[in-house]
Coordinates of C-alpha atoms in Angstrom, one line a residue:
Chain C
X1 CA -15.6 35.0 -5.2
X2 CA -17.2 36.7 -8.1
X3 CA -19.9 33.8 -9.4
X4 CA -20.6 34.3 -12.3
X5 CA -17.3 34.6 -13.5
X6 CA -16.9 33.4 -17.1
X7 CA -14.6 30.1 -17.0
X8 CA -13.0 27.9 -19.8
X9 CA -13.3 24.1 -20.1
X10 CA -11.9 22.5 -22.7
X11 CA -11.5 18.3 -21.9
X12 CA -14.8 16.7 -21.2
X13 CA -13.9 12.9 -20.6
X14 CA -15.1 10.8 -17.8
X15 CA -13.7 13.0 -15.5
X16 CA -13.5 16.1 -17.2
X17 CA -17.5 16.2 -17.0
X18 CA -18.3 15.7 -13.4
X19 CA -16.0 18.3 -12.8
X20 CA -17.3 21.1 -14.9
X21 CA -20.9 19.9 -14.0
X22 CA -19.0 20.8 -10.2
X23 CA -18.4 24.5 -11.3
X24 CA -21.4 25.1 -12.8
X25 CA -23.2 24.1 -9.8
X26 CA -21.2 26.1 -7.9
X27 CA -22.3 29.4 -9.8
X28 CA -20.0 29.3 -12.0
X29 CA -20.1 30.6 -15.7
X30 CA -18.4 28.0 -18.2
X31 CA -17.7 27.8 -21.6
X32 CA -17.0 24.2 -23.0
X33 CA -15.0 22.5 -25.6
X34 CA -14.3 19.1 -26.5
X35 CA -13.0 17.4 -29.6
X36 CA -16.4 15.2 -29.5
X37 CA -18.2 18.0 -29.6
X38 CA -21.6 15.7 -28.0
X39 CA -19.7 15.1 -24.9
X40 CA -20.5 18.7 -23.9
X41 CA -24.3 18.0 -24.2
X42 CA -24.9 17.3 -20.7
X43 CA -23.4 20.5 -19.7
X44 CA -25.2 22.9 -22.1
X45 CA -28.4 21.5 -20.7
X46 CA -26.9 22.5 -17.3
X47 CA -26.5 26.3 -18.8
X48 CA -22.4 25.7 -20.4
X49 CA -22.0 27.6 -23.6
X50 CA -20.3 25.2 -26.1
X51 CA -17.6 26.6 -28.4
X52 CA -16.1 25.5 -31.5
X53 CA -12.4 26.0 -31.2
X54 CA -10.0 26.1 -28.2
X55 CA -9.4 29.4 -28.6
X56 CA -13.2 30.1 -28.1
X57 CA -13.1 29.1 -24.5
X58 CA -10.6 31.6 -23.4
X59 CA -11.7 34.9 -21.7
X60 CA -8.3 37.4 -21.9
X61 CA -7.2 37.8 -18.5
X62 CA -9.6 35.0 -17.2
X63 CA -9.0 31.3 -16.7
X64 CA -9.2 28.0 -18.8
X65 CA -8.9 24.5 -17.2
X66 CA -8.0 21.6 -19.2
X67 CA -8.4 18.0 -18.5
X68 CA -6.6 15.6 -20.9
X69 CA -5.7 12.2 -22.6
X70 CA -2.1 13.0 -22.6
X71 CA 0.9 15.2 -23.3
X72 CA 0.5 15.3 -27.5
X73 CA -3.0 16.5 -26.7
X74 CA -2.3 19.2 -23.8
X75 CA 0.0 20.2 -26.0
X76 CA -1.9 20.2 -29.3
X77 CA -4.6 22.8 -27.3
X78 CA -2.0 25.3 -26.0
X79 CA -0.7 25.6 -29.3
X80 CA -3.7 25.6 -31.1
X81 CA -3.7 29.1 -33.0
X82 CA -4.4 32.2 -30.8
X83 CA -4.7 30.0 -27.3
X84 CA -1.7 31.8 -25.5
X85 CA -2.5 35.5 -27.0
X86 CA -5.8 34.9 -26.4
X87 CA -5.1 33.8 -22.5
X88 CA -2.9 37.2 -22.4
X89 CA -1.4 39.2 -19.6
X90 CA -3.1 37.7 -16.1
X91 CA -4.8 34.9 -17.6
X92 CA -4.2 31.5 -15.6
X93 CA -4.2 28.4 -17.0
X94 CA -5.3 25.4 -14.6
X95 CA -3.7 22.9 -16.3
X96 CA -5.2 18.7 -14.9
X97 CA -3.8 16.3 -16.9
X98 CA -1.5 13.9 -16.1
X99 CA 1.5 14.6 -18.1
X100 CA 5.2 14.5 -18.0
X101 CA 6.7 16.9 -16.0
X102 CA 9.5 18.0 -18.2
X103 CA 6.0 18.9 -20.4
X104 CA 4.5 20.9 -17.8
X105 CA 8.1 22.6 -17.4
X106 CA 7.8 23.4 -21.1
X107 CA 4.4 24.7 -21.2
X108 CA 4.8 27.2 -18.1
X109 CA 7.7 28.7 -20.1
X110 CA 5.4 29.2 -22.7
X111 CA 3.1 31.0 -20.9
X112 CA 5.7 32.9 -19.2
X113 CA 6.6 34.2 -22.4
X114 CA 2.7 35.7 -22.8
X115 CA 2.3 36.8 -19.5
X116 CA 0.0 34.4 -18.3
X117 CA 0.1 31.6 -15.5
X118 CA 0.7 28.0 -15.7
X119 CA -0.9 26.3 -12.6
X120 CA -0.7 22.4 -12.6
X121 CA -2.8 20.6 -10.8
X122 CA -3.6 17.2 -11.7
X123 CA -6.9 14.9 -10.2
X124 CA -6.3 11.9 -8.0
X125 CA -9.9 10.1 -8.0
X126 CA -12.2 8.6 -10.2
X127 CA -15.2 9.7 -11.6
X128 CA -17.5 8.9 -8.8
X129 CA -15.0 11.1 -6.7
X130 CA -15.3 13.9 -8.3
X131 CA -19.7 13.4 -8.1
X132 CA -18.6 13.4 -4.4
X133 CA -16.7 16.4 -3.9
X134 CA -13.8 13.9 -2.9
X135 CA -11.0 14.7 -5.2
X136 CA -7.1 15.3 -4.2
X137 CA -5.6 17.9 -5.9
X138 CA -1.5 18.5 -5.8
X139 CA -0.9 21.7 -7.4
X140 CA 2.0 24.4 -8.0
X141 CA 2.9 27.4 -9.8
X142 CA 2.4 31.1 -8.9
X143 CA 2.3 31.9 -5.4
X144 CA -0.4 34.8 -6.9
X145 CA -2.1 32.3 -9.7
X146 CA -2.5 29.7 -6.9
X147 CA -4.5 31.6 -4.7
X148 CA -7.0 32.9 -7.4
X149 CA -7.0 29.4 -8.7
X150 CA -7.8 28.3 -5.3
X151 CA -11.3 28.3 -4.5
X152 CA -12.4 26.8 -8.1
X153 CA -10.2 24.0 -7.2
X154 CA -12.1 23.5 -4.0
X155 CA -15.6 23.9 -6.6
X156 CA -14.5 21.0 -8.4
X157 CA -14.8 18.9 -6.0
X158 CA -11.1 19.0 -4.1
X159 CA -11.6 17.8 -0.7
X160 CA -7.8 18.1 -0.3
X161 CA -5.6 20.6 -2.0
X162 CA -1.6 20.0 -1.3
X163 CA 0.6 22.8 -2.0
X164 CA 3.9 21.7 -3.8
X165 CA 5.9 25.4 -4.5
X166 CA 5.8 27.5 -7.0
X167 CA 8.5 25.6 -9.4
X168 CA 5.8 23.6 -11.8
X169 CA 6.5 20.0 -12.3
X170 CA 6.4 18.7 -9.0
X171 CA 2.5 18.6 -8.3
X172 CA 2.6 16.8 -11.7
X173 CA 5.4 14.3 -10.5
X174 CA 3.8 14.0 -7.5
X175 CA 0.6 12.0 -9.5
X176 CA 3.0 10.0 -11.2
X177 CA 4.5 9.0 -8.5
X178 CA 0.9 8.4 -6.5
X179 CA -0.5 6.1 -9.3
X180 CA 2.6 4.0 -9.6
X181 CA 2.1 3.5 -5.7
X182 CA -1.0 2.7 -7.0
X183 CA -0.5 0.2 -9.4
X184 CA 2.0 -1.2 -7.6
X185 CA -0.5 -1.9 -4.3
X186 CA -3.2 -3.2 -6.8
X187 CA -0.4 -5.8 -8.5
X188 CA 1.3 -7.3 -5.5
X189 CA -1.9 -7.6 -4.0
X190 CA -3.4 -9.1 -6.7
X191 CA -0.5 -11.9 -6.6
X192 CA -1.2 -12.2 -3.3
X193 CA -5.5 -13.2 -3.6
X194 CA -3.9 -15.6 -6.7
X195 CA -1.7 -17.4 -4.5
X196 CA -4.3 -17.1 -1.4
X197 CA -6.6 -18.6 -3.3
X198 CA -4.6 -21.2 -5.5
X199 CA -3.8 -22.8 -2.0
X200 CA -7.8 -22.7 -0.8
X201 CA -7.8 -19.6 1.5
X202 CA -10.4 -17.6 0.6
X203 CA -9.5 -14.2 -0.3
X204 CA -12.3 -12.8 1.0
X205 CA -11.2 -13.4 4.6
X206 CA -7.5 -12.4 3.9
X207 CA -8.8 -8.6 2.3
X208 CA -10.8 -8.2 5.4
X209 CA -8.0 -8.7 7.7
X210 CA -5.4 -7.2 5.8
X211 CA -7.9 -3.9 5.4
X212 CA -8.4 -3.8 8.8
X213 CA -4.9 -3.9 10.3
X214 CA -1.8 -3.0 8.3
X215 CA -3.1 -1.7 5.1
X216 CA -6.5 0.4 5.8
X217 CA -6.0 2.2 2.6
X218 CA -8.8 2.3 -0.1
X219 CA -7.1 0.9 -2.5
X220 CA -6.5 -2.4 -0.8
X221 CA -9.9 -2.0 -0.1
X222 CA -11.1 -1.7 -3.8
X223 CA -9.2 -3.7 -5.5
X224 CA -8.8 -6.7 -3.1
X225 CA -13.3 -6.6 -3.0
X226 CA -13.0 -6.5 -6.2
X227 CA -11.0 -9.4 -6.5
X228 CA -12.4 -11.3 -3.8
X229 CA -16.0 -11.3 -5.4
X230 CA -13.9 -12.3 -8.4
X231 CA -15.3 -9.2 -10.6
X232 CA -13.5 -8.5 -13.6
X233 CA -10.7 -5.7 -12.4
X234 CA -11.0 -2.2 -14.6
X235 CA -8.5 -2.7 -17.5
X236 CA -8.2 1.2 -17.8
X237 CA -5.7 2.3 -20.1
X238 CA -4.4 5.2 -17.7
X239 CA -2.0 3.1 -15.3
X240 CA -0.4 2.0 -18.4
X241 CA 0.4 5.5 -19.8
X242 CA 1.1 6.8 -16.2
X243 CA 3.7 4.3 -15.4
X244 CA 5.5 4.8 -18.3
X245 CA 5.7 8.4 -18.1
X246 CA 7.1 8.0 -14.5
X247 CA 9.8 5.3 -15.6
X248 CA 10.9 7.5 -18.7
X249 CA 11.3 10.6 -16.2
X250 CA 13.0 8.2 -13.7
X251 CA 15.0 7.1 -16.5
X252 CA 16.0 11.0 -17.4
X253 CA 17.6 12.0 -14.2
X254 CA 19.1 8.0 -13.8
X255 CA 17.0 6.9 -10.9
X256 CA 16.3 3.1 -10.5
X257 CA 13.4 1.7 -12.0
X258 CA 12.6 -1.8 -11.1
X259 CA 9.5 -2.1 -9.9
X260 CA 7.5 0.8 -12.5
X261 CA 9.7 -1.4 -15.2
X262 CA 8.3 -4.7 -13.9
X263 CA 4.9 -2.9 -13.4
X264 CA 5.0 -1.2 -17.1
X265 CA 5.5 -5.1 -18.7
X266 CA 3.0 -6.3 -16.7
X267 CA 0.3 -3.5 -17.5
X268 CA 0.9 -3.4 -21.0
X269 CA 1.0 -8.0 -21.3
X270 CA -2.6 -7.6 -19.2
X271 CA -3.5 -4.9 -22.6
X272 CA -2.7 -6.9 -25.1
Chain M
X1 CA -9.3 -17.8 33.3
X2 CA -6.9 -19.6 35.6
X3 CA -4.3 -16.9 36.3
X4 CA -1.7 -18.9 37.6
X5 CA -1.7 -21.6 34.9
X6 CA 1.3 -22.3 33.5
X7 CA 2.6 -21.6 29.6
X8 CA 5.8 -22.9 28.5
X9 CA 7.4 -20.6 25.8
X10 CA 10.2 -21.7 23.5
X11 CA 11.8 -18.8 21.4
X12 CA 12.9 -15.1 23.5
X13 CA 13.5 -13.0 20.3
X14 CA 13.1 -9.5 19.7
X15 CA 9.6 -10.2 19.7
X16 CA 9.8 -13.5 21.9
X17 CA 10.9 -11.6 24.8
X18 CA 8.4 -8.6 24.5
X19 CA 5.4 -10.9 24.0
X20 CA 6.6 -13.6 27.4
X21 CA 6.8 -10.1 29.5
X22 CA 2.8 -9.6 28.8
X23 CA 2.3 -12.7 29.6
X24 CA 3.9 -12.8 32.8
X25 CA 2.0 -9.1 34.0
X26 CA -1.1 -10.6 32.8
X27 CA -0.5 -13.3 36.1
X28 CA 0.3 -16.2 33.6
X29 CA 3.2 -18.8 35.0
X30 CA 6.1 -19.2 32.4
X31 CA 8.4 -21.5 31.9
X32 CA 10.7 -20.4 29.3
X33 CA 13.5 -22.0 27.0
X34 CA 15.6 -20.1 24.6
X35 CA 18.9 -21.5 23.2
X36 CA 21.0 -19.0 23.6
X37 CA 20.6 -18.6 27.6
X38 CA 21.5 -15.5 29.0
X39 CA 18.6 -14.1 26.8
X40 CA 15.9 -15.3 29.3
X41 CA 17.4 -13.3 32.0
X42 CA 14.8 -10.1 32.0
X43 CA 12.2 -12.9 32.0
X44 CA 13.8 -14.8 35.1
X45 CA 13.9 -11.3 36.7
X46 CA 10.3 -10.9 36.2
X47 CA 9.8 -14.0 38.0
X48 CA 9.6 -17.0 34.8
X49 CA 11.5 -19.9 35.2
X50 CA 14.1 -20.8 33.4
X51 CA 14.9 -24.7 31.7
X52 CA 17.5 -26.2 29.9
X53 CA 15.5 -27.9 27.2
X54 CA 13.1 -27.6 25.5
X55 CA 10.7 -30.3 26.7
X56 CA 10.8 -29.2 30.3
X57 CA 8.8 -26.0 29.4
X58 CA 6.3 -28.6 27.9
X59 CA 3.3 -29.4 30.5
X60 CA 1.2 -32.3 29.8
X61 CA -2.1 -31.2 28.5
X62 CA -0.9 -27.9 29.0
X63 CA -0.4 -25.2 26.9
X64 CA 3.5 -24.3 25.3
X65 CA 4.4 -21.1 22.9
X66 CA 7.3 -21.0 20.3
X67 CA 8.2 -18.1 18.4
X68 CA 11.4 -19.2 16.5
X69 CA 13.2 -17.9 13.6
X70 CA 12.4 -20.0 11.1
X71 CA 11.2 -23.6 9.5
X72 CA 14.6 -25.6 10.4
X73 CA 14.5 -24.1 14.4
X74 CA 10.8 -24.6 14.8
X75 CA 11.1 -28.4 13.8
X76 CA 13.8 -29.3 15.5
X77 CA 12.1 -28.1 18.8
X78 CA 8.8 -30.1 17.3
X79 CA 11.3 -33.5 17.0
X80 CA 13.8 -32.8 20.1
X81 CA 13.5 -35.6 22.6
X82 CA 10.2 -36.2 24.1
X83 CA 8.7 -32.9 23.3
X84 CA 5.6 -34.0 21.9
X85 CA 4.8 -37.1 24.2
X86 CA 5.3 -34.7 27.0
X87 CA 2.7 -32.5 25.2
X88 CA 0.4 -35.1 25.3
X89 CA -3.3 -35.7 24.8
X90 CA -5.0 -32.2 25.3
X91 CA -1.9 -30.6 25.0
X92 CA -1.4 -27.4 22.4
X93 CA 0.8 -26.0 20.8
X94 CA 0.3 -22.1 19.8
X95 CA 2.9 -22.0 17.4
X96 CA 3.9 -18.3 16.0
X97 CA 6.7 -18.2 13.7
X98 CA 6.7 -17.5 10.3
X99 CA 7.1 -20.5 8.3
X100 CA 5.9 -22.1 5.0
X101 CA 2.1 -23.1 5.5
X102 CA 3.5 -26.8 3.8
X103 CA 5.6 -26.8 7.2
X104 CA 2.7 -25.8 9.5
X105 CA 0.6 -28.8 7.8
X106 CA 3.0 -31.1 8.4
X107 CA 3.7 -30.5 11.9
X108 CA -0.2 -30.1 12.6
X109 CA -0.5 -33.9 11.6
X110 CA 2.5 -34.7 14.1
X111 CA 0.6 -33.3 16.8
X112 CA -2.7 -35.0 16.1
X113 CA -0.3 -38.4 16.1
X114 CA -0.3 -37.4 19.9
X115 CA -3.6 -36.1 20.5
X116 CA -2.3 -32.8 21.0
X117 CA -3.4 -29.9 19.1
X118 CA -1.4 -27.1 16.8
X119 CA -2.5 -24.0 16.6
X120 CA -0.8 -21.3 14.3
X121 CA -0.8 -17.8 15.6
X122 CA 2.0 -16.2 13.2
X123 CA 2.5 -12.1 15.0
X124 CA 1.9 -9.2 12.9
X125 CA 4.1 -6.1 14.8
X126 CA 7.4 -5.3 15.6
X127 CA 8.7 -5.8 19.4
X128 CA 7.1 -1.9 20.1
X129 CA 3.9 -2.6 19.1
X130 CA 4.0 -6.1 21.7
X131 CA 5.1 -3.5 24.3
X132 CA 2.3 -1.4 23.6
X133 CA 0.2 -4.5 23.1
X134 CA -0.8 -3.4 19.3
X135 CA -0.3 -6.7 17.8
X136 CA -2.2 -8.5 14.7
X137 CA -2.8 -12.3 15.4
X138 CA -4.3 -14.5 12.3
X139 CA -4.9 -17.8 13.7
X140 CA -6.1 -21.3 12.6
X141 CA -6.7 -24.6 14.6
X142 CA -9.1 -26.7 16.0
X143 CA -12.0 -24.9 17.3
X144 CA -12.0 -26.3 20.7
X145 CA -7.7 -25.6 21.0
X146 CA -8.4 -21.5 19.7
X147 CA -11.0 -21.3 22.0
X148 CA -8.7 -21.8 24.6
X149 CA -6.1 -19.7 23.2
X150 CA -7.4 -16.7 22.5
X151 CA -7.1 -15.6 25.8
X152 CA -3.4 -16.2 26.0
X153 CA -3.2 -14.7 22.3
X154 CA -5.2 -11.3 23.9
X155 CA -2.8 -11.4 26.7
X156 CA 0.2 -11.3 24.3
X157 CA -0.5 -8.0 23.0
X158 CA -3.3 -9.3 20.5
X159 CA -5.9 -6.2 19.8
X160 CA -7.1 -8.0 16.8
X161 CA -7.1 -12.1 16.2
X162 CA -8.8 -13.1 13.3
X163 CA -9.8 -16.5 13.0
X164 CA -8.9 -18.3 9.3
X165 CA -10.5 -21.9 10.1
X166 CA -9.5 -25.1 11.5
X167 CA -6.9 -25.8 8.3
X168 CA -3.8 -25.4 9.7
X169 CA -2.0 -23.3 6.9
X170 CA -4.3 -20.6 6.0
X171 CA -3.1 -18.5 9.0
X172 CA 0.5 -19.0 8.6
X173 CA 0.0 -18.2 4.5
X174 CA -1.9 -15.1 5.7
X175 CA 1.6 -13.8 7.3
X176 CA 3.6 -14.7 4.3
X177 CA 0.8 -12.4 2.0
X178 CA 1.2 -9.7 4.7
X179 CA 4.8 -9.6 4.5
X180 CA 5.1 -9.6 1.0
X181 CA 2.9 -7.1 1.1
X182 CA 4.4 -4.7 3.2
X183 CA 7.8 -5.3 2.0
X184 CA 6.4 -4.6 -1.7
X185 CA 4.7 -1.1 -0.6
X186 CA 8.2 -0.2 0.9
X187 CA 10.2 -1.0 -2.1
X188 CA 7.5 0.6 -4.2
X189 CA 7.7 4.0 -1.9
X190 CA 11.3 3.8 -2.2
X191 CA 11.7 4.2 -5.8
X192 CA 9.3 6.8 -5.6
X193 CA 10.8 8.9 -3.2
X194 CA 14.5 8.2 -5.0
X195 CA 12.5 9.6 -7.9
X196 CA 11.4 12.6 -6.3
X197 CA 14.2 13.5 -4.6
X198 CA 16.4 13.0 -7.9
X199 CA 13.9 15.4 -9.7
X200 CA 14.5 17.9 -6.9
X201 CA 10.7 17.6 -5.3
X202 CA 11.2 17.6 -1.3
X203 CA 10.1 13.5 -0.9
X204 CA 8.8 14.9 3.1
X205 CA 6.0 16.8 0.7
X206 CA 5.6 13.8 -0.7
X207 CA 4.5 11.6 1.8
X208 CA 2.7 14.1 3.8
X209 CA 0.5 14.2 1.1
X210 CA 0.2 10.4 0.2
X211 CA -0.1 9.2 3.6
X212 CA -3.2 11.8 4.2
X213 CA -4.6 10.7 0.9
X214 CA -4.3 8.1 -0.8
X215 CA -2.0 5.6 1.2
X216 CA -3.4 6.1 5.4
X217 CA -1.6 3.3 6.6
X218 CA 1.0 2.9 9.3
X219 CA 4.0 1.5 6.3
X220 CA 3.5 4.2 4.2
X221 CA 4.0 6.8 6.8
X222 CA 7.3 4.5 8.9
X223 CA 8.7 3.8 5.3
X224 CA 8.1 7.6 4.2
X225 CA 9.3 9.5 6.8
X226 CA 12.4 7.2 7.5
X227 CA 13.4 7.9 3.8
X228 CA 12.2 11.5 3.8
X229 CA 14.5 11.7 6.9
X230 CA 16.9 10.0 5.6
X231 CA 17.6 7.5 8.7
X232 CA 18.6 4.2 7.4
X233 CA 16.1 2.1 6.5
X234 CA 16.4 -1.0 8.8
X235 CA 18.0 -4.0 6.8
X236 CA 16.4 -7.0 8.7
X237 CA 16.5 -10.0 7.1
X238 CA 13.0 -10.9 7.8
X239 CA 11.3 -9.5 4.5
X240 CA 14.1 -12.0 3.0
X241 CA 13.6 -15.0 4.0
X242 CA 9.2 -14.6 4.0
X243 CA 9.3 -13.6 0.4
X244 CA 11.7 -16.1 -0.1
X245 CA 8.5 -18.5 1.7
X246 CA 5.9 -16.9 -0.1
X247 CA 7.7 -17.4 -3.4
X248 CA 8.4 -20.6 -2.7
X249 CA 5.1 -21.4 -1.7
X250 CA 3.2 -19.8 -4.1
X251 CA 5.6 -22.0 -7.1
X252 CA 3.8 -25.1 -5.3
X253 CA 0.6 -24.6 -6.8
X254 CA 1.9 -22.7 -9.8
X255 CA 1.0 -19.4 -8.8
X256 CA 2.7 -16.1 -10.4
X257 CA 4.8 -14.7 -8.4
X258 CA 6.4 -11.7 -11.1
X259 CA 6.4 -9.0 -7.7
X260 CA 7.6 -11.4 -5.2
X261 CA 10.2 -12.7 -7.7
X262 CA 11.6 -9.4 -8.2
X263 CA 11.3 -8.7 -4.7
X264 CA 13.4 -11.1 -3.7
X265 CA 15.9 -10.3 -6.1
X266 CA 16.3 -6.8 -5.0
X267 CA 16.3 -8.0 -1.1
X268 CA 18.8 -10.4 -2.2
X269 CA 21.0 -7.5 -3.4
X270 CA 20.7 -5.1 -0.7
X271 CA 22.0 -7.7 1.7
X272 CA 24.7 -8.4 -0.1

């Protein structure tokens, strides 16, 4: 691994940081952009050079990461003037957001068209994961882009890096589907500590059973603590988007729908 | 422990059966009714002894099991003829079907009526995991009746018992969550893996990574590969009728029950 080699990081949310600050820890060179350009002040103190455009963060031949809201704003970047010339013959694009896969179809395409490689590979874990080094990482795309895409994967904190082919749009699917599971574990058991408790068992003692026997998962884990000590669950915004864009691609190939339908009502009633 | 003391058990199920046979090669004495006959013949073989109703597997001040289908079966062994005078003062009762917790009260006070105790014991595990003795036990009772139980309840196949009080109700409301709970993380992995597979991603892929990540827990792996494998998934009734409990128990105290609701309707329909 050459380690200083010069990488581009344009996305610096709540996860977005941690993860760069992983690179350049890991020797790593980085340049940084973000829409609010403060975000990247952390980083420059850690040695990032902050650019002003996109563009600016891509080395010809090299490799950007990006780590977005959503599909309008992946998409906004990668067509953001001079992004895919720029990028070139041999330059790889590590692409993390959670998007639909038809858009991750469309975007490899793209880069197809310049030369360059589209490798998906979108985060499972929060913030605090990514501090740890404990990140899950599906990802797929060039047999040839994957490996050199590897071991900066791994810098970033992947403790786990799944392999899903070389056809894109699966690795992205595949975090659609995991945070519907998601959302769907965190839901029925939250109806479950409700009802536990609205008949006086205290669902303090239910989570640690259930934890300990059929579901030892962390999710149950989280969510039923944090519902046990009756602290305000995280009304992210994320599971909300994520569902929908797994029900809309479920809809597009006619797959049934019921529970990421209930599940999308739900979310979007507990936002309002 | 007095090896040679004798148990009636009422009830030789899929899981009845299993769970009687550990209790005979533990050195326990068994007296067994069932109401379809023939069914206690590997028992009879193993040396239990076989009666034609249900009180005569009731010893005074002794201890009897029942592990019936549902509500309706379990009462009508509770109220046949003499079962509970034979029962008797210092009599109990471990009582292990699924039923509604309202039920369990109910029949808890009947026994006190007697001076015998009821303890509920409701069985998480299918009839392999009483073979291979893997079975989760939530109990609640009296202190002095569990503490003479567990035993028996380790014998059974028991590798964890956890203990939800002296309030008849919690324990048998602790299955119902359980089984909702499982029966919503199948349903859930089922749309996802319909998904998948209907966007031409390899659902084995799927759960190998989930069920290393994410979702470690034994349903997500039997549900996964089963569908991965495409083996039928087995259409008990069981999930049925407990969400159907849960549901109704949980529109008692005016609890929401939008993922059980749907649940149901969608266990409804595959039965059909």
């Amino acid at each position: 691994m050459q380690m200083s080699e010069m990488i581009g990081f344009i996305g610096l949310g709540n996860l977005g940081l941690p993860v760069a600050s992983n690179l350049l820890n890991a020797g790593y060179a980085l340049r940084v952009y973000n829409r609010t350009a403060s975000k990247a002040e952390p980083l420059v103190a850690e040695g990032a050079q902050q650019v002003n455009r996109p563009t600016d963060a891509v080395t010809t031949g090299g490799i950007v990461v990006t780590l977005l809201w959503d599909d309008a704003a992946l998409e906004s970047i990668v067509s953001s003037p001079g992004f895919l010339g720029q990028l070139g013959p041999d330059g790889i694009h590590i692409s993390m957001s959670t998007v639909m896969p038809e858009t991750a179809k469309k975007l490899a395409a793209m880069h197809a068209q310049h030369g360059s490689a589209y490798v998906e590979a979108p985060i499972f874990g929060r913030p605090e994961a990514a501090v740890a080094k404990k990140l899950w990482i599906p990802y797929a795309g060039s047999q040839q882009a994957k490996k050199r895409v590897q071991p900066l994967l791994k810098a970033m904190g992947g403790q786990g890096i799944f392999d899903f082919g070389e056809e894109v749009g699966a690795a992205t699917l595949v975090k659609l589907l995991g945070n519907f599971l998601l959302t769907s574990a965190s839901y029925s058991l939250r109806e479950a500590l409700t009802i536990s408790e609205k008949n006086g068992v205290n669902p303090k003692a239910v989570v640690n059973m259930l934890t300990q026997t059929l579901f030892p998962a962390p999710i149950y884990q989280s969510i039923g603590n944090m519902i046990a000590e009756k602290k305000e669950v995280n009304q992210s915004e994320i599971p909300l988007k994520d569902v929908g864009l797994l029900k809309k691609t479920a809809q597009q190939v006619e797959s049934p729908t019921p529970i990421s339908s209930l599940l999308h009502d739900l979310l979007r009633t507990d936002l309002e």
